[in-house]
Coordinates of C-alpha atoms in Angstrom, one line a residue:
M1 CA 17.1 -5.1 -26.1
A2 CA 13.5 -4.3 -26.7
D3 CA 11.7 -1.0 -25.9
V4 CA 9.4 -1.7 -22.6
T5 CA 8.0 1.9 -22.6
A6 CA 4.5 2.3 -22.4
T7 CA 1.6 4.7 -23.0
V8 CA -2.2 5.1 -22.0
G9 CA -4.1 7.1 -23.8
S10 CA -2.0 10.4 -23.7
I11 CA 0.3 9.5 -20.8
S12 CA 4.0 7.7 -21.7
F13 CA 5.6 5.5 -18.9
P14 CA 9.4 4.3 -18.9
S15 CA 7.6 0.8 -18.3
P16 CA 4.2 -0.3 -18.4
V17 CA 4.6 -2.1 -14.9
L18 CA 3.0 0.5 -12.5
T19 CA 2.1 0.1 -9.1
A20 CA -1.8 -0.9 -8.0
P21 CA -3.1 1.3 -5.1
G22 CA -2.8 -0.4 -1.8
P23 CA -0.8 -0.9 1.6
N24 CA 2.6 -0.9 -1.1
V25 CA 2.1 2.9 -1.9
R26 CA 0.3 3.8 1.1
D27 CA 2.7 7.0 1.8
S28 CA 5.2 9.0 0.4
R29 CA 8.2 7.2 2.1
I30 CA 7.5 3.8 0.5
I31 CA 6.4 5.3 -3.0
N32 CA 9.5 6.8 -3.2
K33 CA 11.5 3.9 -2.5
A34 CA 9.5 2.2 -5.8
V35 CA 10.1 5.3 -7.8
A36 CA 13.9 4.8 -6.7
A37 CA 13.9 1.0 -7.3
G38 CA 12.7 1.4 -11.1
V39 CA 9.0 1.5 -11.2
G40 CA 7.2 2.4 -14.2
G41 CA 4.5 4.6 -13.0
I42 CA 2.8 5.1 -9.4
V43 CA -1.2 4.5 -8.4
A44 CA -1.0 5.9 -5.2
K45 CA -3.3 4.3 -2.4
T46 CA -6.7 5.2 -2.6
I47 CA -8.2 8.6 -1.2
S48 CA -11.6 9.1 0.5
T49 CA -13.4 12.2 2.1
T50 CA -13.7 10.1 5.1
P51 CA -10.7 8.4 6.6
A52 CA -10.8 4.2 6.4
A53 CA -10.9 2.0 9.7
Y54 CA -10.6 -1.7 9.6
P55 CA -10.1 -3.9 11.8
K56 CA -6.8 -6.3 12.9
P57 CA -5.3 -8.1 11.7
A58 CA -6.0 -6.8 8.4
M59 CA -4.0 -9.1 5.9
A60 CA -2.7 -12.7 5.9
R61 CA -1.3 -14.9 3.4
A62 CA -3.6 -16.8 1.7
G63 CA -2.7 -19.5 -0.8
D64 CA 0.1 -20.0 -3.1
G65 CA 1.8 -16.5 -3.2
G66 CA -1.3 -15.1 -2.6
L67 CA -2.9 -12.3 0.1
I68 CA -6.3 -11.9 1.6
N69 CA -7.4 -8.3 3.3
C70 CA -9.8 -6.4 4.7
E71 CA -8.0 -3.3 4.3
T72 CA -10.5 -0.1 2.3
W73 CA -9.3 3.0 1.6
S74 CA -6.3 5.2 3.2
D75 CA -6.9 5.2 7.1
R76 CA -5.5 9.2 6.3
S77 CA -7.6 12.2 6.0
A78 CA -7.7 13.6 2.3
E79 CA -5.6 16.4 3.5
E80 CA -2.9 14.4 5.3
N81 CA -2.9 12.5 2.2
I82 CA -2.8 15.2 -0.6
Q83 CA 0.0 17.2 1.7
D84 CA 1.9 13.5 2.4
F85 CA 1.6 13.0 -1.7
G86 CA 3.1 16.3 -2.7
K87 CA 6.3 14.9 -1.6
I88 CA 6.8 12.1 -4.3
D89 CA 9.6 12.0 -6.5
R90 CA 7.8 12.4 -9.9
S91 CA 11.0 13.0 -11.6
R92 CA 10.9 9.3 -13.2
A93 CA 7.6 7.8 -12.8
P94 CA 4.3 9.4 -13.9
L95 CA 2.1 9.7 -11.1
V96 CA -2.1 8.7 -10.9
I97 CA -4.1 9.4 -7.7
S98 CA -6.7 7.0 -6.6
I99 CA -9.6 8.3 -5.5
G100 CA -13.4 6.6 -4.3
Y101 CA -16.1 6.4 -3.9
S102 CA -19.4 8.3 -4.6
E103 CA -20.6 10.8 -6.7
S104 CA -19.9 13.7 -4.1
D105 CA -16.5 12.0 -3.2
M106 CA -15.8 12.7 -6.9
R107 CA -16.6 16.5 -6.8
A108 CA -15.3 17.3 -3.6
L109 CA -11.7 15.4 -4.1
G110 CA -11.0 15.3 -8.1
P111 CA -10.7 19.3 -8.3
E112 CA -8.4 19.9 -5.4
I113 CA -6.2 16.7 -6.1
E114 CA -6.1 18.2 -9.3
K115 CA -5.3 21.7 -8.3
R116 CA -3.0 20.7 -5.4
L117 CA -0.8 17.6 -6.9
N118 CA -1.5 17.7 -10.7
P119 CA -1.3 14.2 -11.7
A120 CA -1.3 12.8 -14.8
A121 CA -4.6 11.0 -14.2
I122 CA -7.1 10.4 -11.8
E123 CA -8.2 6.6 -11.3
F124 CA -11.7 5.9 -9.4
S125 CA -12.6 3.1 -7.8
T126 CA -16.4 1.6 -7.8
H127 CA -15.2 -1.5 -5.8
Y128 CA -17.8 -0.2 -3.0
Q129 CA -20.8 1.3 -4.9
G130 CA -22.5 -1.9 -6.5
K131 CA -22.4 -3.2 -10.0
G132 CA -25.8 -1.1 -11.2
I133 CA -24.5 0.4 -14.4
D134 CA -26.6 3.8 -13.8
G135 CA -24.6 4.3 -10.3
L136 CA -22.1 3.5 -12.4
V137 CA -22.1 6.2 -14.9
G138 CA -23.1 9.1 -12.5
I139 CA -20.0 8.3 -10.7
A140 CA -17.9 8.6 -13.8
R141 CA -19.8 11.7 -15.0
A142 CA -19.4 13.4 -11.7
L143 CA -15.7 12.9 -11.9
R144 CA -15.3 14.0 -15.2
E145 CA -17.4 17.4 -14.7
S146 CA -15.1 18.0 -12.0
V147 CA -11.3 17.7 -13.8
S148 CA -10.0 18.1 -17.0
I149 CA -7.0 15.5 -16.8
P150 CA -7.9 11.4 -17.8
I151 CA -9.6 10.0 -15.5
W152 CA -9.3 6.1 -15.3
M153 CA -12.4 3.8 -14.2
K154 CA -11.5 0.8 -12.1
I155 CA -13.9 -2.4 -12.4
S156 CA -14.5 -4.9 -9.8
P157 CA -14.5 -8.5 -10.6
G158 CA -17.8 -10.1 -11.5
Q159 CA -19.3 -6.8 -13.1
P160 CA -22.7 -8.6 -14.5
D161 CA -23.4 -6.4 -17.6
L162 CA -19.8 -5.7 -18.2
E163 CA -20.2 -4.7 -21.8
A164 CA -22.9 -2.9 -21.2
L165 CA -20.6 -0.7 -18.9
I166 CA -18.5 0.2 -21.0
E167 CA -20.8 1.1 -23.7
A168 CA -22.2 3.6 -21.4
T169 CA -19.1 4.9 -20.2
E170 CA -16.9 5.0 -22.9
G171 CA -17.4 8.3 -23.6
T172 CA -16.6 9.6 -20.4
V173 CA -13.5 8.2 -19.0
D174 CA -10.1 7.9 -20.9
A175 CA -9.1 4.5 -19.9
Y176 CA -10.4 1.4 -17.7
V177 CA -8.5 -0.8 -15.1
A178 CA -9.0 -4.5 -14.4
I179 CA -9.8 -5.7 -12.0
N180 CA -9.8 -5.2 -8.5
S181 CA -9.6 -7.8 -5.7
L182 CA -12.4 -10.2 -5.8
G183 CA -14.3 -11.7 -2.8
P184 CA -15.6 -11.6 -0.1
A185 CA -13.2 -14.7 0.6
L186 CA -12.2 -16.5 4.1
D187 CA -9.2 -17.9 4.8
F188 CA -8.0 -19.7 8.3
S189 CA -4.9 -19.3 10.3
E190 CA -2.9 -22.4 10.0
K191 CA -2.0 -21.7 13.6
R192 CA -5.2 -21.3 15.2
A193 CA -8.7 -23.0 14.4
R194 CA -10.0 -19.0 13.6
P195 CA -10.1 -17.0 10.5
S196 CA -7.1 -15.1 9.7
L197 CA -8.5 -12.0 9.8
G198 CA -10.1 -9.6 12.4
S199 CA -13.2 -8.7 9.9
P200 CA -16.5 -9.4 10.6
H201 CA -16.8 -13.6 9.7
G202 CA -13.0 -13.1 8.9
Y203 CA -13.8 -12.0 5.5
G204 CA -11.5 -10.1 2.9
W205 CA -10.5 -9.5 -0.3
L206 CA -8.5 -12.3 -2.1
S207 CA -5.9 -11.0 -4.4
G208 CA -2.4 -13.0 -6.1
P209 CA -1.8 -15.2 -8.6
A210 CA -5.3 -17.4 -7.9
I211 CA -7.2 -14.0 -9.3
L212 CA -5.1 -13.6 -12.5
P213 CA -7.1 -16.1 -14.9
I214 CA -9.9 -14.1 -13.9
A215 CA -8.3 -10.5 -14.8
L216 CA -6.7 -11.5 -18.0
Q217 CA -10.2 -12.5 -19.1
T218 CA -11.9 -9.3 -18.2
V219 CA -9.2 -7.2 -19.4
H220 CA -9.8 -9.2 -23.1
R221 CA -13.8 -8.7 -22.9
I222 CA -13.2 -4.9 -22.4
S223 CA -10.8 -4.7 -25.4
L224 CA -13.6 -6.5 -27.5
V225 CA -15.3 -3.2 -27.2
T226 CA -13.6 -0.4 -26.8
E227 CA -10.6 1.2 -28.2
K228 CA -10.0 2.8 -24.8
P229 CA -6.9 1.8 -23.4
I230 CA -6.7 -0.7 -20.5
V231 CA -4.5 -1.6 -17.6
G232 CA -4.5 -4.7 -16.3
V233 CA -4.4 -5.6 -12.7
G234 CA -4.5 -8.7 -10.8
G235 CA -1.8 -11.5 -9.8
I236 CA 0.8 -10.2 -11.9
A237 CA 4.1 -11.5 -10.4
T238 CA 6.9 -12.1 -13.4
G239 CA 7.5 -10.5 -16.4
V240 CA 5.3 -13.5 -18.3
D241 CA 2.5 -12.4 -16.3
A242 CA 2.9 -8.9 -17.7
A243 CA 3.0 -10.1 -21.4
K244 CA 0.0 -12.0 -20.7
F245 CA -1.9 -9.1 -20.1
L246 CA 0.0 -6.8 -23.0
M247 CA -1.3 -9.4 -25.3
A248 CA -5.0 -10.0 -23.8
G249 CA -5.0 -6.1 -24.6
A250 CA -3.7 -4.1 -21.7
S251 CA -1.4 -1.4 -22.3
A252 CA 0.1 -1.5 -18.8
V253 CA 0.0 -3.2 -15.7
Q254 CA -0.2 -2.9 -11.9
V255 CA 1.4 -4.7 -9.7
C256 CA 0.3 -4.9 -5.5
T257 CA 0.8 -8.2 -4.0
A258 CA 4.3 -9.2 -5.4
A259 CA 5.3 -5.9 -4.3
I260 CA 4.2 -6.2 -0.9
L261 CA 5.7 -9.9 -0.3
H262 CA 8.8 -9.2 -2.1
G263 CA 9.8 -5.3 -2.2
P264 CA 9.5 -2.4 -4.1
K265 CA 12.7 -3.8 -6.5
R266 CA 9.8 -6.4 -7.8
Y267 CA 8.4 -3.7 -10.2
A268 CA 11.6 -3.3 -12.2
Q269 CA 12.3 -7.0 -12.0
I270 CA 9.0 -7.8 -13.6
A271 CA 9.9 -4.9 -16.3
S272 CA 13.5 -6.6 -16.9
E273 CA 11.9 -9.8 -17.3
L274 CA 9.1 -8.5 -19.9
S275 CA 12.0 -7.1 -21.8
D276 CA 13.8 -10.6 -21.7
W277 CA 10.6 -12.3 -23.1
L278 CA 10.0 -10.1 -25.6
D279 CA 13.7 -10.4 -27.0
A280 CA 13.4 -14.0 -26.5
N281 CA 10.4 -13.9 -28.5
G282 CA 11.2 -11.6 -31.4
Y283 CA 9.3 -8.5 -30.3
E284 CA 11.1 -5.2 -30.4
S285 CA 8.5 -3.3 -28.4
V286 CA 5.9 -3.8 -26.0
S287 CA 3.4 -2.2 -28.5
Q288 CA 4.2 -4.8 -30.8
I289 CA 2.0 -7.4 -28.4
T290 CA -0.3 -5.0 -27.3
G291 CA -3.7 -6.2 -28.0
R292 CA -2.3 -9.3 -29.8
F293 CA -4.5 -11.8 -28.6
G294 CA -7.7 -10.2 -30.2
R295 CA -6.3 -9.0 -33.1
D296 CA -4.9 -12.2 -35.3
S297 CA -5.0 -14.8 -32.5
A298 CA -5.2 -17.5 -34.6
D299 CA -1.6 -16.9 -35.6
L300 CA -0.5 -17.2 -31.9

């Protein structure tokens, strides 16, 4: 059986299949179900200094195995989240805390989370801060100056100056996460001639298999310009999907939509399918395929 242990920088995970921050990891109760089911690592739902308010319905099916949603960050206060996330079982899966979004949020939340939760890393989302490089660099530096643990930068799709952003931040962050959900997007209810979501105009963010090729291309582009580890996310539902991201340059992957649709056992199922794929293709470990497309794609 192939070895599926994975590392992201200095952090070791029992498998490369982690949760992605979303409704699937909104509280300790559902997170502990994922841990018990065998997930490789936890990235909890994004905390910000102000609780989110999102309209209902906030999520609907879209396309073949996808979702469209208008959820944002957690609708609980930072204090509620910190207290609740302290109940997470960390005996089998490292914990990463996701936060957003501004420089002031980084400086307020980073030290408090490091002191009280001591996670393996902090992931910070850039999803609502525009795509200007100077602003994103400022957010990264604010968090770096506030904590001593590793920090992961989550990149939204469609960043127009991706390579320039990586060059400007690779001295500050410890890993990159790519990508966030894609949008704005619109879909309609099959039963009613109206949008699926309760947001203005029914707009939301698309996740699931439809965005996988975009996420793969972004991961590969990042891998060509930095040696920092990358965590791939976007449409991963099978072990083969995970293998694609590893080949493109990711060291680990995150899963959200597939777990929402199929339950917390899906994380370990993906890891098991990945192990079977490695065995079938003559690989002994995850490390043997990580970034292989970038290294020797002529042999593939």
